[in-house]
mmCIF file of C-alpha atoms in Angstrom:
data_model
loop_
_atom_site.group_PDB
_atom_site.id
_atom_site.type_symbol
_atom_site.label_atom_id
_atom_site.label_comp_id
_atom_site.label_asym_id
_atom_site.label_seq_id
_atom_site.Cartn_x
_atom_site.Cartn_y
_atom_site.Cartn_z
ATOM 1 C CA MET Q 395 215.955 171.898 -75.809
ATOM 2 C CA ILE Q 396 216.060 175.626 -74.163
ATOM 3 C CA HIS Q 397 213.791 175.371 -70.452
ATOM 4 C CA GLN Q 398 212.734 178.980 -69.437
ATOM 5 C CA THR Q 399 211.503 179.737 -66.423
ATOM 6 C CA ILE Q 400 208.189 181.205 -66.113
ATOM 7 C CA ARG Q 401 208.165 183.606 -62.787
ATOM 8 C CA HIS Q 402 205.777 184.065 -61.079
ATOM 9 C CA ASP Q 403 206.745 186.257 -58.769
ATOM 10 C CA PRO Q 404 203.502 189.462 -57.799
ATOM 11 C CA ALA Q 405 205.733 192.312 -59.101
ATOM 12 C CA THR Q 406 206.121 191.040 -62.715
ATOM 13 C CA VAL Q 407 202.754 189.598 -62.912
ATOM 14 C CA LEU Q 408 201.434 192.733 -61.937
ATOM 15 C CA ILE Q 409 203.709 194.177 -64.520
ATOM 16 C CA ARG Q 410 202.562 191.762 -67.342
ATOM 17 C CA ALA Q 411 198.117 192.851 -66.659
ATOM 18 C CA VAL Q 412 199.050 196.122 -66.756
ATOM 19 C CA LEU Q 413 201.102 196.231 -70.196
ATOM 20 C CA SER Q 414 198.342 193.400 -71.128
ATOM 21 C CA LEU Q 415 195.728 196.327 -70.365
ATOM 22 C CA ALA Q 416 197.608 198.913 -72.275
ATOM 23 C CA ARG Q 417 196.605 197.280 -75.020
ATOM 24 C CA GLY Q 418 199.975 197.335 -75.781
ATOM 25 C CA ASP Q 419 201.157 200.941 -76.432
ATOM 26 C CA ALA Q 420 203.042 201.728 -73.168
ATOM 27 C CA GLU Q 421 206.664 200.567 -72.355
ATOM 28 C CA LEU Q 422 207.599 200.165 -68.867
ATOM 29 C CA GLU Q 423 210.399 202.628 -68.334
ATOM 30 C CA GLU Q 424 210.713 201.791 -64.467
ATOM 31 C CA HIS Q 425 209.782 198.963 -61.447
ATOM 32 C CA ARG Q 426 210.256 199.344 -57.912
ATOM 33 C CA GLY Q 427 208.906 197.008 -55.866
ATOM 34 C CA THR Q 428 209.049 196.792 -52.053
ATOM 35 C CA SER Q 429 208.288 194.036 -49.098
ATOM 36 C CA TRP Q 430 205.208 194.510 -47.384
ATOM 37 C CA ALA Q 431 203.838 193.126 -44.331
ATOM 38 C CA SER Q 432 200.585 194.263 -42.026
ATOM 39 C CA ALA Q 433 199.623 191.978 -38.178
ATOM 40 C CA THR Q 434 197.771 189.693 -41.258
ATOM 41 C CA PHE Q 435 198.856 189.782 -44.851
ATOM 42 C CA THR Q 436 202.350 190.030 -47.115
ATOM 43 C CA GLY Q 437 202.992 191.555 -50.090
ATOM 44 C CA MET Q 438 204.863 194.051 -52.033
ATOM 45 C CA ARG Q 439 204.452 197.614 -52.993
ATOM 46 C CA HIS Q 440 205.151 198.695 -56.482
ATOM 47 C CA VAL Q 441 206.164 202.001 -57.872
ATOM 48 C CA MET Q 442 206.081 201.385 -61.771
ATOM 49 C CA ARG Q 443 206.134 204.228 -64.526
ATOM 50 C CA LEU Q 444 204.653 203.801 -68.375
ATOM 51 C CA ARG Q 445 206.010 205.996 -71.130
ATOM 52 C CA PHE Q 446 202.999 205.857 -74.157
ATOM 53 C CA GLU Q 447 204.310 207.229 -77.506
ATOM 54 C CA ASP Q 448 202.225 208.842 -80.343
ATOM 55 C CA ALA Q 449 198.265 209.967 -79.953
ATOM 56 C CA GLN Q 450 197.295 206.767 -80.239
ATOM 57 C CA ALA Q 451 198.812 206.067 -77.314
ATOM 58 C CA VAL Q 452 198.200 208.718 -75.399
ATOM 59 C CA ALA Q 453 194.012 208.023 -75.864
ATOM 60 C CA THR Q 454 195.266 204.445 -74.508
ATOM 61 C CA ALA Q 455 196.769 206.642 -71.446
ATOM 62 C CA HIS Q 456 193.899 208.921 -71.126
ATOM 63 C CA TRP Q 457 191.580 204.895 -71.135
ATOM 64 C CA LEU Q 458 194.187 203.752 -68.176
ATOM 65 C CA VAL Q 459 193.679 206.321 -66.194
ATOM 66 C CA ARG Q 460 189.542 206.216 -65.966
ATOM 67 C CA THR Q 461 189.848 202.548 -65.876
ATOM 68 C CA LEU Q 462 192.446 200.605 -64.208
ATOM 69 C CA PRO Q 463 191.643 202.320 -60.589
ATOM 70 C CA GLU Q 464 188.691 200.072 -60.868
ATOM 71 C CA HIS Q 465 189.565 197.269 -62.853
ATOM 72 C CA GLU Q 466 189.703 193.866 -61.618
ATOM 73 C CA PHE Q 467 193.304 191.992 -62.202
ATOM 74 C CA ALA Q 468 193.548 188.096 -61.898
ATOM 75 C CA LEU Q 469 196.817 187.375 -60.206
ATOM 76 C CA SER Q 470 198.608 184.053 -59.762
ATOM 77 C CA GLY Q 471 198.326 183.426 -56.243
ATOM 78 C CA HIS Q 472 198.262 187.769 -55.577
ATOM 79 C CA LEU Q 473 195.797 189.969 -55.070
ATOM 80 C CA VAL Q 474 195.652 194.033 -55.717
ATOM 81 C CA ALA Q 475 194.138 195.281 -53.103
ATOM 82 C CA ASP Q 476 194.319 199.174 -53.878
ATOM 83 C CA ILE Q 477 196.087 200.852 -57.202
ATOM 84 C CA ALA Q 478 196.790 204.763 -58.532
ATOM 85 C CA ILE Q 479 197.802 206.355 -60.685
ATOM 86 C CA THR Q 480 198.972 208.706 -58.314
ATOM 87 C CA ASP Q 481 201.111 211.122 -60.999
ATOM 88 C CA ARG Q 482 200.679 211.706 -65.280
ATOM 89 C CA HIS Q 483 203.076 214.038 -67.649
ATOM 90 C CA CYS Q 484 202.125 214.694 -70.246
ATOM 91 C CA ARG Q 485 204.210 216.118 -73.725
ATOM 92 C CA SER Q 486 201.414 218.066 -76.605
ATOM 93 C CA GLU Q 487 204.202 219.830 -78.777
ATOM 94 C CA GLY Q 488 204.974 217.760 -81.529
ATOM 95 C CA GLU Q 489 203.913 213.562 -81.630
ATOM 96 C CA PRO Q 490 201.913 213.568 -78.264
ATOM 97 C CA SER Q 491 203.330 211.602 -74.875
ATOM 98 C CA MET Q 492 202.550 210.754 -71.658
ATOM 99 C CA THR Q 493 203.995 209.331 -68.758
ATOM 100 C CA LEU Q 494 201.406 207.839 -66.084
ATOM 101 C CA ILE Q 495 203.244 206.897 -62.156
ATOM 102 C CA ILE Q 496 201.319 203.569 -60.554
ATOM 103 C CA GLU Q 497 201.655 202.786 -57.121
ATOM 104 C CA ALA Q 498 200.147 199.289 -56.263
ATOM 105 C CA LEU Q 499 200.171 197.589 -53.042
ATOM 106 C CA THR Q 500 199.106 193.241 -53.835
ATOM 107 C CA VAL Q 501 198.636 190.895 -51.254
ATOM 108 C CA GLU Q 502 199.465 186.705 -50.771
ATOM 109 C CA ALA Q 503 195.934 185.080 -51.268
ATOM 110 C CA ASP Q 504 195.746 182.465 -49.415
#
């Protein structure tokens, strides 16, 4: 029997949540996470780059741009304290595509 470890670190949980919200239309190209702490909280800063290829995926990306900042995430053991799309690049020649840069801060929930 093969046993698989289920990862519940904030990066994995957040990536899965964002990709789920993107309805399978996004590909994660990059994720960088760095530890973060304040006087009262500990957490992680995240930078993700998502790529959307084809017209349907680009429509999903536009929907995500409008929806993501107000979305309430349910992450096991963590809260999304802040999330924003900080950059986007569109290609309209040929098959449309869009790349989104998403920055987020997750903090440990007590």
